[in-house]
Amino acid sequence: MSLVGCVSAITLQYVGTGLTTAANVSLIVGLETSIVVLLAALFLSEPLAGRDVGSLLLALLGVIIITVDPASLDLFGSKHFAGNVLVLSSILCYSVYTIVGKMLAGRWGATALTALPFALAAALFVPAYWWLDPAGWQRGLSLTRTECLGVFFLTVPCTALGYLGWNWLLRWMSAGTLSFFLYLQPLAGAIFSAWLLRETMTGTFFLGGAIIFAGIMLGHRSPPKEPPGSFLKKTTICTPDELLEAEK
């Protein structure tokens, strides 16, 4: 989990984002839920029905409407192909992190499942950062107060608490069901951009947001209700002798 979900995923996404467009990254990141659902069906034996596929496609359509600018979309152009492959590889790493986390969630617990991989990742990241970008390391030691607050926000609420909550939920929810809520990321990003950066929310935002919510609700199914009288059919009638034997 440390090597794949932390080091590889973050590094590939960081490098790949610099080699492609924001529209391409938004579309590729939107594929994470679909990849998690497919991997969960393959390795965790989670059910995958036609309704699940429909909800995935519907929510992905909402993400595309909100985040993708058709003018800058270029998935297969040679100029951005390497960056697209790297970003897609990072999404595969994040998806594997979720699947492995689901496998270990019941045995390890959310705290250990979050702390240990990131502790190992830090042991790899810090010397690598110091070796590959010594100038950046010096800049990191002379941050302003505002920059320190920004780093704290990215480190504690966004990363530590975010991963801790994700791993805790993995213990109680299936990986496929939980991954549907990843579609809320572009929605939340647009809301905070309008609030903090005073960016304008257009009609496509509200249309895409409504489609995302529709896809999530379609995929978040309640268990089927049992027909009336099924409880009576399951009830086993025991004789007094059998009850005494069972108590022994």
XYZ file of N, CA and C in Angstrom:
744
model
N 0.823 -1.207 0.000
C 0.000 0.000 0.000
C 0.855 1.255 0.000
N 1.973 1.204 0.709
C 2.850 2.367 0.764
C 3.489 2.651 -0.587
N 4.053 1.606 -1.198
C 4.763 1.788 -2.463
C 3.819 2.113 -3.610
N 2.669 1.410 -3.665
C 1.741 1.584 -4.783
C 0.796 2.754 -4.563
N 0.112 2.760 -3.401
C -0.928 3.749 -3.181
C -0.440 5.112 -2.760
N 0.760 5.189 -2.197
C 1.278 6.488 -1.739
C 2.380 7.004 -2.658
N 3.502 6.295 -2.711
C 4.660 6.789 -3.459
C 4.386 6.802 -4.969
N 4.024 5.646 -5.515
C 3.841 5.556 -6.976
C 2.676 6.402 -7.453
N 1.536 6.329 -6.768
C 0.344 7.053 -7.207
C 0.588 8.557 -7.220
N 1.145 9.094 -6.138
C 1.359 10.534 -6.050
C 2.416 10.998 -7.042
N 3.503 10.234 -7.169
C 4.577 10.618 -8.084
C 4.108 10.594 -9.538
N 3.421 9.528 -9.931
C 2.938 9.418 -11.309
C 1.942 10.525 -11.643
N 1.060 10.838 -10.690
C 0.084 11.891 -10.954
C 0.766 13.256 -11.050
N 1.735 13.499 -10.189
C 2.438 14.788 -10.210
C 3.195 14.981 -11.522
N 3.932 13.959 -11.934
C 4.711 14.069 -13.183
C 3.777 14.095 -14.391
N 2.767 13.223 -14.386
C 1.866 13.151 -15.529
C 1.058 14.405 -15.733
N 0.641 15.065 -14.652
C -0.151 16.287 -14.773
C 0.632 17.376 -15.489
N 1.940 17.409 -15.292
C 2.761 18.408 -15.967
C 2.969 18.132 -17.440
N 2.594 16.929 -17.897
C 2.824 16.554 -19.298
C 1.538 16.468 -20.105
N 0.415 16.868 -19.524
C -0.848 16.815 -20.245
C -1.696 18.008 -19.833
N -2.952 18.038 -20.289
C -3.831 19.175 -19.998
C -4.714 18.885 -18.786
N -5.255 19.949 -18.199
C -6.142 19.794 -17.051
C -7.407 19.030 -17.435
N -7.894 19.241 -18.650
C -9.090 18.532 -19.107
C -8.836 17.030 -19.187
N -7.671 16.653 -19.714
C -7.337 15.235 -19.790
C -7.244 14.620 -18.397
N -6.595 15.337 -17.465
C -6.465 14.829 -16.099
C -7.830 14.650 -15.458
N -8.728 15.620 -15.638
C -10.057 15.542 -15.041
C -10.819 14.316 -15.541
N -10.733 14.065 -16.836
C -11.452 12.925 -17.395
C -10.851 11.608 -16.913
N -9.531 11.509 -16.896
C -8.881 10.260 -16.485
C -9.135 9.989 -15.002
N -9.050 11.027 -14.158
C -9.311 10.851 -12.729
C -10.746 10.391 -12.503
N -11.665 10.827 -13.353
C -13.055 10.401 -13.243
C -13.263 8.916 -13.491
N -12.247 8.250 -14.036
C -12.349 6.810 -14.298
C -12.047 5.969 -13.055
N -11.584 6.599 -11.967
C -11.148 5.827 -10.804
C -12.276 4.960 -10.235
N -13.467 5.530 -10.123
C -14.582 4.753 -9.574
C -14.855 3.517 -10.417
N -14.863 3.677 -11.729
C -15.114 2.540 -12.614
C -14.056 1.457 -12.437
N -12.799 1.870 -12.298
C -11.713 0.903 -12.120
C -11.851 0.178 -10.789
N -12.192 0.920 -9.721
C -12.360 0.294 -8.404
C -13.491 -0.714 -8.431
N -14.611 -0.353 -9.050
C -15.757 -1.268 -9.110
C -15.394 -2.545 -9.864
N -14.674 -2.418 -10.967
C -14.275 -3.601 -11.744
C -13.286 -4.462 -10.965
N -12.299 -3.837 -10.314
C -11.338 -4.608 -9.524
C -12.009 -5.273 -8.325
N -12.980 -4.586 -7.719
C -13.695 -5.174 -6.586
C -14.496 -6.393 -7.015
N -15.062 -6.336 -8.226
C -15.789 -7.497 -8.732
C -14.847 -8.662 -9.013
N -13.631 -8.363 -9.467
C -12.674 -9.418 -9.813
C -12.009 -10.036 -8.588
N -11.585 -9.198 -7.639
C -10.748 -9.682 -6.535
C -11.466 -9.774 -5.197
N -12.596 -9.079 -5.056
C -13.335 -9.126 -3.795
C -14.691 -9.805 -3.939
N -14.988 -10.249 -5.162
C -16.267 -10.917 -5.453
C -17.468 -10.041 -5.112
N -17.311 -8.719 -5.246
C -18.451 -7.833 -5.047
C -19.346 -7.883 -6.280
N -20.665 -7.885 -6.097
C -21.579 -8.016 -7.238
C -21.493 -6.814 -8.173
N -21.621 -7.077 -9.453
C -21.614 -6.027 -10.475
C -22.788 -6.282 -11.407
N -23.852 -5.522 -11.208
C -25.061 -5.685 -12.003
C -25.127 -4.616 -13.089
N -26.077 -4.783 -13.995
C -26.253 -3.802 -15.055
C -26.588 -2.420 -14.518
N -27.302 -2.388 -13.388
C -27.630 -1.109 -12.767
C -26.381 -0.390 -12.287
N -25.397 -1.145 -11.805
C -24.143 -0.540 -11.359
C -23.390 0.086 -12.536
N -23.366 -0.617 -13.643
C -22.684 -0.087 -14.830
C -23.373 1.192 -15.310
N -24.703 1.190 -15.300
C -25.442 2.383 -15.706
C -25.169 3.563 -14.802
N -25.097 3.316 -13.497
C -24.822 4.412 -12.553
C -23.405 4.941 -12.728
N -22.447 4.058 -13.023
C -21.071 4.496 -13.278
C -21.005 5.424 -14.480
N -21.642 5.013 -15.555
C -21.616 5.819 -16.776
C -22.332 7.149 -16.578
N -23.431 7.129 -15.825
C -24.191 8.351 -15.589
C -23.384 9.347 -14.766
N -22.769 8.877 -13.683
C -21.966 9.772 -12.849
C -20.735 10.269 -13.603
N -20.117 9.399 -14.413
C -18.956 9.816 -15.201
C -19.349 10.901 -16.193
N -20.536 10.806 -16.762
C -21.023 11.847 -17.669
C -21.126 13.181 -16.942
N -21.599 13.148 -15.692
C -21.675 14.383 -14.916
C -20.315 14.993 -14.665
N -19.328 14.129 -14.371
C -17.958 14.615 -14.164
C -17.421 15.274 -15.436
N -17.673 14.652 -16.566
C -17.193 15.200 -17.843
C -17.812 16.570 -18.105
N -19.109 16.704 -17.841
C -19.796 17.976 -18.083
C -19.207 19.088 -17.227
N -18.871 18.779 -15.966
C -18.356 19.798 -15.049
C -16.909 20.155 -15.350
N -16.064 19.159 -15.604
C -14.613 19.387 -15.580
C -13.937 19.483 -16.932
N -14.505 18.901 -17.957
C -13.780 18.782 -19.221
C -14.111 19.940 -20.154
N -13.075 20.583 -20.637
C -13.199 21.618 -21.652
C -12.929 20.977 -23.016
N -13.939 20.861 -23.875
C -13.729 20.168 -25.165
C -12.606 20.769 -25.992
N -12.361 22.064 -25.839
C -11.331 22.713 -26.656
C -9.931 22.222 -26.318
N -9.728 21.804 -25.060
C -8.389 21.372 -24.656
C -8.285 19.864 -24.456
N -9.363 19.130 -24.764
C -9.345 17.683 -24.585
C -8.571 17.024 -25.720
N -7.531 16.270 -25.368
C -6.688 15.608 -26.361
C -6.067 14.377 -25.719
N -6.845 13.296 -25.672
C -6.392 12.090 -24.981
C -5.358 11.308 -25.768
N -5.501 11.288 -27.082
C -4.675 10.389 -27.886
C -3.644 11.126 -28.732
N -3.563 12.444 -28.588
C -2.548 13.184 -29.307
C -1.154 12.833 -28.793
N -0.191 12.741 -29.708
C 1.162 12.325 -29.315
C 1.783 13.299 -28.331
N 1.357 14.562 -28.358
C 1.935 15.570 -27.482
C 1.651 15.272 -26.008
N 0.462 14.708 -25.724
C 0.047 14.489 -24.336
C -0.075 13.013 -23.977
N 0.305 12.141 -24.890
C 0.075 10.715 -24.658
C 0.839 10.215 -23.427
N 2.112 10.605 -23.295
C 2.910 10.131 -22.160
C 2.307 10.598 -20.837
N 1.885 11.860 -20.771
C 1.266 12.370 -19.558
C -0.028 11.653 -19.230
N -0.831 11.366 -20.256
C -2.090 10.655 -20.031
C -1.846 9.253 -19.479
N -0.829 8.583 -20.011
C -0.504 7.232 -19.542
C -0.046 7.270 -18.081
N 0.751 8.278 -17.727
C 1.230 8.385 -16.348
C 0.073 8.666 -15.383
N -0.837 9.558 -15.771
C -1.982 9.861 -14.907
C -2.883 8.635 -14.775
N -3.108 7.922 -15.872
C -3.905 6.701 -15.807
C -3.234 5.657 -14.917
N -1.913 5.568 -14.980
C -1.186 4.637 -14.111
C -1.352 5.009 -12.647
N -1.353 6.315 -12.354
C -1.552 6.744 -10.968
C -2.946 6.380 -10.476
N -3.949 6.482 -11.337
C -5.320 6.119 -10.962
C -5.420 4.621 -10.711
N -4.711 3.835 -11.490
C -4.673 2.390 -11.243
C -4.044 2.101 -9.873
N -2.998 2.855 -9.525
C -2.360 2.665 -8.213
C -3.315 3.027 -7.085
N -4.029 4.140 -7.229
C -5.015 4.530 -6.211
C -6.096 3.461 -6.074
N -6.512 2.897 -7.193
C -7.556 1.875 -7.170
C -7.067 0.615 -6.463
N -5.831 0.211 -6.736
C -5.253 -0.954 -6.059
C -5.144 -0.694 -4.560
N -4.798 0.542 -4.186
C -4.732 0.923 -2.771
C -6.075 0.666 -2.090
N -7.168 1.037 -2.754
C -8.497 0.842 -2.181
C -8.827 -0.638 -2.042
N -8.495 -1.430 -3.042
C -8.810 -2.859 -3.004
C -8.013 -3.556 -1.901
N -6.723 -3.273 -1.819
C -5.898 -3.877 -0.769
C -6.343 -3.381 0.604
N -6.706 -2.104 0.682
C -7.202 -1.568 1.944
C -8.458 -2.262 2.409
N -9.332 -2.589 1.482
C -10.550 -3.325 1.839
C -10.213 -4.710 2.356
N -9.219 -5.355 1.759
C -8.813 -6.685 2.204
C -8.267 -6.670 3.629
N -7.585 -5.571 3.990
C -6.909 -5.509 5.294
C -7.683 -4.720 6.343
N -8.777 -4.061 5.951
C -9.466 -3.146 6.858
C -9.971 -3.840 8.112
N -10.517 -5.038 7.974
C -11.064 -5.728 9.135
C -10.008 -6.206 10.109
N -8.789 -6.448 9.630
C -7.741 -6.998 10.480
C -6.842 -5.912 11.067
N -6.560 -4.875 10.311
C -5.633 -3.852 10.757
C -6.312 -2.707 11.494
N -7.443 -2.268 10.994
C -8.063 -1.071 11.535
C -7.626 0.156 10.759
N -8.442 1.214 10.811
C -8.204 2.391 9.980
C -6.918 3.122 10.347
N -6.605 3.219 11.643
C -5.434 3.989 12.059
C -4.135 3.367 11.549
N -3.966 2.075 11.778
C -2.752 1.404 11.307
C -2.697 1.375 9.793
N -3.860 1.205 9.166
C -3.925 1.122 7.712
C -3.548 2.453 7.058
N -3.709 3.540 7.791
C -3.350 4.861 7.269
C -1.933 5.243 7.670
N -1.589 5.042 8.946
C -0.306 5.538 9.464
C 0.888 4.778 8.900
N 0.818 3.459 8.870
C 1.991 2.677 8.465
C 2.395 2.920 7.008
N 1.456 2.858 6.034
C 1.872 3.130 4.649
C 2.444 4.523 4.456
N 1.852 5.535 5.116
C 2.351 6.897 4.923
C 3.665 7.121 5.649
N 3.884 6.425 6.754
C 5.181 6.524 7.425
C 6.283 5.955 6.533
N 6.012 4.829 5.913
C 6.989 4.249 4.989
C 7.182 5.135 3.760
N 6.083 5.730 3.285
C 6.179 6.622 2.125
C 7.016 7.850 2.453
N 6.839 8.390 3.666
C 7.636 9.554 4.070
C 9.120 9.211 4.122
N 9.426 7.993 4.583
C 10.826 7.568 4.649
C 11.454 7.497 3.262
N 10.626 7.281 2.233
C 11.127 7.263 0.860
C 11.114 8.649 0.223
N 10.047 9.415 0.512
C 9.874 10.714 -0.129
C 10.908 11.743 0.335
N 11.154 11.816 1.625
C 12.007 12.885 2.156
C 13.426 12.829 1.580
N 14.124 11.693 1.642
C 15.477 11.677 1.043
C 15.450 11.845 -0.471
N 14.407 11.323 -1.137
C 14.325 11.488 -2.589
C 14.140 12.957 -2.957
N 13.286 13.657 -2.201
C 13.059 15.085 -2.450
C 14.334 15.880 -2.201
N 15.041 15.558 -1.138
C 16.272 16.258 -0.815
C 17.338 16.029 -1.887
N 17.367 14.828 -2.470
C 18.374 14.477 -3.474
C 18.018 15.040 -4.852
N 16.741 14.956 -5.248
C 16.331 15.351 -6.596
C 16.113 16.849 -6.736
N 15.702 17.528 -5.659
C 15.395 18.954 -5.750
C 15.915 19.681 -4.509
N 17.236 19.818 -4.385
C 17.793 20.493 -3.189
C 17.351 21.938 -3.068
N 17.137 22.606 -4.216
C 16.669 23.997 -4.155
C 15.256 24.065 -3.581
N 14.422 23.129 -3.987
C 13.075 23.083 -3.447
C 13.068 22.749 -1.966
N 14.016 21.924 -1.544
C 14.148 21.601 -0.117
C 14.477 22.853 0.693
N 15.352 23.701 0.154
C 15.689 24.952 0.836
C 14.487 25.888 0.894
N 13.727 25.948 -0.191
C 12.519 26.779 -0.182
C 11.530 26.271 0.857
N 11.453 24.940 1.012
C 10.520 24.376 1.978
C 10.867 24.711 3.412
N 12.130 25.043 3.666
C 12.545 25.398 5.017
C 12.325 26.877 5.328
N 11.904 27.653 4.334
C 11.693 29.097 4.547
C 10.305 29.509 4.074
N 9.292 28.749 4.473
C 7.925 29.051 4.078
C 7.385 30.229 4.883
N 6.496 30.988 4.248
C 5.815 32.061 4.955
C 4.702 31.479 5.826
N 4.091 32.329 6.648
C 3.025 31.861 7.529
C 1.849 31.327 6.724
N 1.506 32.048 5.655
C 0.385 31.608 4.817
C 0.697 30.272 4.160
N 1.918 30.126 3.683
C 2.310 28.860 3.045
C 2.312 27.723 4.060
N 2.724 27.992 5.294
C 2.692 26.953 6.336
C 1.265 26.499 6.618
N 0.343 27.465 6.649
C -1.065 27.116 6.856
C -1.583 26.276 5.692
N -1.158 26.631 4.487
C -1.572 25.854 3.325
C -1.041 24.428 3.366
N 0.230 24.288 3.743
C 0.817 22.950 3.861
C 0.116 22.140 4.956
N -0.194 22.808 6.084
C -0.912 22.127 7.167
C -2.279 21.653 6.690
N -2.974 22.495 5.950
C -4.296 22.121 5.456
C -4.217 20.933 4.505
N -3.240 20.944 3.614
C -3.080 19.838 2.677
C -2.649 18.558 3.378
N -1.853 18.703 4.449
C -1.301 17.529 5.125
C -2.288 16.883 6.087
N -2.912 17.683 6.947
C -3.742 17.118 8.020
C -5.181 16.852 7.566
N -5.982 17.899 7.264
C -7.373 17.600 6.897
C -7.501 16.832 5.577
N -6.781 17.312 4.549
C -6.980 16.722 3.216
C -6.383 15.328 3.083
N -5.191 15.125 3.624
C -4.507 13.845 3.429
C -4.702 12.900 4.612
N -4.231 13.302 5.794
C -4.269 12.396 6.951
C -5.702 12.031 7.334
N -6.531 13.042 7.592
C -7.909 12.762 7.990
C -8.725 12.181 6.841
N -8.421 12.633 5.621
C -9.136 12.096 4.466
C -8.886 10.605 4.279
N -7.626 10.195 4.319
C -7.298 8.775 4.182
C -7.772 7.975 5.388
N -7.706 8.579 6.579
C -8.172 7.878 7.769
C -9.670 7.591 7.678
N -10.435 8.587 7.263
C -11.865 8.374 7.088
C -12.176 7.364 5.996
N -11.419 7.424 4.915
C -11.616 6.487 3.800
C -11.355 5.057 4.255
N -10.270 4.837 4.961
C -9.932 3.488 5.419
C -10.905 2.998 6.495
N -11.430 3.918 7.300
C -12.432 3.527 8.298
C -13.719 3.093 7.612
N -14.126 3.832 6.587
C -15.348 3.479 5.869
C -15.200 2.167 5.103
N -13.964 1.861 4.666
C -13.739 0.603 3.960
C -14.080 -0.604 4.826
N -14.017 -0.422 6.139
C -14.327 -1.541 7.033
C -15.813 -1.859 7.038
N -16.639 -0.839 6.747
C -18.084 -1.016 6.866
C -18.808 -0.994 5.534
N -18.152 -0.569 4.483
C -18.792 -0.472 3.171
C -17.979 -1.254 2.153
N -18.630 -1.674 1.102
C -17.906 -2.339 0.023
C -17.069 -1.310 -0.727
N -15.985 -1.770 -1.333
C -15.094 -0.857 -2.050
C -15.812 -0.199 -3.222
N -16.652 -0.963 -3.918
C -17.374 -0.406 -5.053
C -18.357 0.674 -4.648
N -19.113 0.432 -3.571
C -20.088 1.423 -3.109
C -19.392 2.692 -2.639
N -18.314 2.543 -1.880
C -17.603 3.710 -1.372
C -16.989 4.527 -2.500
N -16.520 3.857 -3.536
C -15.859 4.576 -4.628
C -16.805 5.496 -5.379
N -18.121 5.244 -5.308
C -19.065 6.128 -5.977
C -18.966 7.559 -5.451
N -18.601 7.722 -4.190
C -18.549 9.052 -3.607
C -17.341 9.839 -4.098
N -16.414 9.191 -4.824
C -15.317 9.922 -5.443
C -15.834 10.901 -6.486
N -17.009 10.620 -7.036
C -17.580 11.516 -8.026
C -17.964 12.867 -7.430
N -17.997 12.970 -6.098
C -18.315 14.249 -5.465
C -17.117 15.200 -5.457
N -15.911 14.683 -5.769
C -14.715 15.527 -5.728
C -14.791 16.719 -6.679
N -15.092 16.523 -7.969
C -15.169 17.705 -8.843
C -16.305 18.639 -8.455
N -17.369 18.090 -7.893
C -18.484 18.917 -7.448
C -18.053 19.808 -6.290
N -17.378 19.201 -5.299
C -16.883 19.982 -4.161
C -15.823 20.984 -4.608
N -14.976 20.589 -5.548
C -13.947 21.501 -6.048
C -14.540 22.740 -6.689
N -15.603 22.555 -7.455
C -16.246 23.703 -8.099
C -16.908 24.612 -7.067
N -17.517 24.025 -6.035
C -18.169 24.826 -4.989
C -17.147 25.649 -4.223
N -16.033 25.022 -3.823
C -15.009 25.758 -3.085
C -14.309 26.792 -3.968
N -14.204 26.519 -5.267
C -13.621 27.511 -6.179
C -14.495 28.754 -6.255
N -15.817 28.530 -6.280
C -16.728 29.668 -6.308
C -16.705 30.444 -4.991
N -16.526 29.713 -3.883
C -16.554 30.353 -2.565
C -15.240 31.079 -2.253
N -14.116 30.402 -2.465
C -12.832 30.955 -2.061
C -12.153 31.765 -3.163
N -12.331 31.350 -4.410
C -11.652 32.021 -5.514
C -12.571 32.919 -6.328
N -13.840 32.975 -5.928
C -14.827 33.817 -6.602
C -14.988 33.443 -8.077
N -14.819 32.168 -8.378
C -15.060 31.716 -9.745
C -16.554 31.538 -9.974
N -16.986 31.716 -11.204
C -18.401 31.679 -11.534
C -18.844 30.250 -11.827
N -19.970 29.841 -11.234
C -20.563 28.541 -11.529
C -21.578 28.704 -12.650
N -21.356 27.995 -13.745
C -22.219 28.104 -14.907
C -23.332 27.058 -14.860
N -24.172 27.107 -15.868
C -25.270 26.138 -15.942
C -24.777 24.713 -16.092
N -23.606 24.519 -16.728
C -23.073 23.163 -16.874
C -22.711 22.557 -15.524
N -22.327 23.408 -14.552
C -22.017 22.897 -13.221
C -23.259 22.289 -12.576
N -24.374 23.005 -12.625
C -25.600 22.507 -12.005
C -26.134 21.278 -12.746
N -26.010 21.269 -14.079
C -26.439 20.104 -14.845
C -25.575 18.899 -14.507
N -24.253 19.087 -14.529
C -23.350 17.983 -14.203
C -23.523 17.501 -12.779
N -23.720 18.432 -11.828
C -23.926 18.043 -10.437
C -25.178 17.210 -10.249
N -26.258 17.592 -10.936
C -27.500 16.820 -10.835
C -27.324 15.413 -11.399
N -26.560 15.298 -12.483
C -26.329 13.985 -13.090
C -25.458 13.126 -12.179
N -24.453 13.736 -11.528
C -23.607 12.991 -10.598
C -24.435 12.431 -9.446
N -25.275 13.270 -8.852
C -26.118 12.813 -7.750
C -27.059 11.706 -8.207
N -27.593 11.825 -9.419
C -28.483 10.782 -9.935
C -27.735 9.461 -10.084
N -26.472 9.524 -10.564
C -25.683 8.308 -10.699
C -25.357 7.678 -9.366
N -25.040 8.510 -8.359
C -24.735 7.980 -7.027
C -25.961 7.319 -6.413
N -27.109 7.968 -6.523
C -28.333 7.405 -5.956
C -28.725 6.120 -6.667
N -28.475 6.058 -7.981
C -28.782 4.841 -8.721
C -27.893 3.696 -8.287
N -26.626 3.986 -7.993
C -25.701 2.937 -7.594
C -25.814 2.558 -6.133
N -26.352 3.453 -5.298
C -26.464 3.177 -3.864
C -27.808 2.525 -3.602
N -27.867 1.239 -3.824
C -29.122 0.505 -3.707
C -29.306 -0.032 -2.307
N -30.551 -0.083 -1.891
C -30.874 -0.723 -0.616
C -31.078 -2.206 -0.844
N -30.815 -3.073 0.167
C -30.995 -4.505 -0.003
C -32.451 -4.849 -0.267
N -32.736 -5.850 -1.098
C -34.111 -6.206 -1.409
C -34.869 -6.661 -0.174
N -36.130 -6.258 -0.122
C -36.972 -6.653 1.000
C -37.451 -8.088 0.839
N -37.535 -8.784 1.949
C -38.006 -10.157 1.904
C -39.525 -10.171 1.780
N -40.091 -11.116 1.046
C -41.536 -11.185 0.894
C -42.219 -11.505 2.215
N -43.487 -11.089 2.341
C -44.218 -11.369 3.581
C -44.283 -12.871 3.851
N -44.109 -13.220 5.103
C -44.190 -14.626 5.478
C -42.885 -15.368 5.389
N -41.818 -14.680 4.877
C -40.539 -15.379 4.737
C -39.947 -15.725 6.094
N -40.234 -14.878 7.114
C -39.702 -15.167 8.442
C -40.291 -16.465 8.992
N -41.574 -16.670 8.725
C -42.215 -17.882 9.222
C -41.645 -19.118 8.544
N -41.273 -18.938 7.240
C -40.722 -20.081 6.517
C -39.346 -20.461 7.060
N -38.611 -19.452 7.581
C -37.264 -19.729 8.091
C -37.276 -20.217 9.532
N -38.415 -20.070 10.217
C -38.481 -20.432 11.628
C -38.496 -21.939 11.792
N -37.660 -22.447 12.644
C -37.589 -23.877 12.904
C -38.301 -24.191 14.215
N -39.226 -25.133 14.167
C -39.984 -25.533 15.353
C -39.252 -26.676 16.039
N -38.912 -26.481 17.340
C -38.169 -27.482 18.097
C -39.068 -28.063 19.189
N -38.831 -29.294 19.487
C -39.535 -29.939 20.595
C -38.851 -29.578 21.910
N -39.551 -29.724 23.056
C -38.899 -29.417 24.339
C -37.614 -30.199 24.572
N -37.570 -31.448 24.149
C -36.343 -32.258 24.321
C -35.199 -31.664 23.522
N -35.487 -31.190 22.301
C -34.439 -30.610 21.458
C -33.923 -29.307 22.082
N -34.800 -28.526 22.691
C -34.380 -27.280 23.340
C -33.449 -27.578 24.530
N -33.803 -28.592 25.323
C -32.950 -28.957 26.447
C -31.585 -29.448 25.996
N -31.578 -30.186 24.882
C -30.320 -30.682 24.336
C -29.456 -29.540 23.821
N -30.119 -28.514 23.221
C -29.360 -27.386 22.696
C -28.760 -26.561 23.819
N -29.473 -26.453 24.973
C -28.946 -25.692 26.100
C -27.715 -26.352 26.701
N -27.649 -27.676 26.622
C -26.480 -28.388 27.133
C -25.255 -28.101 26.286
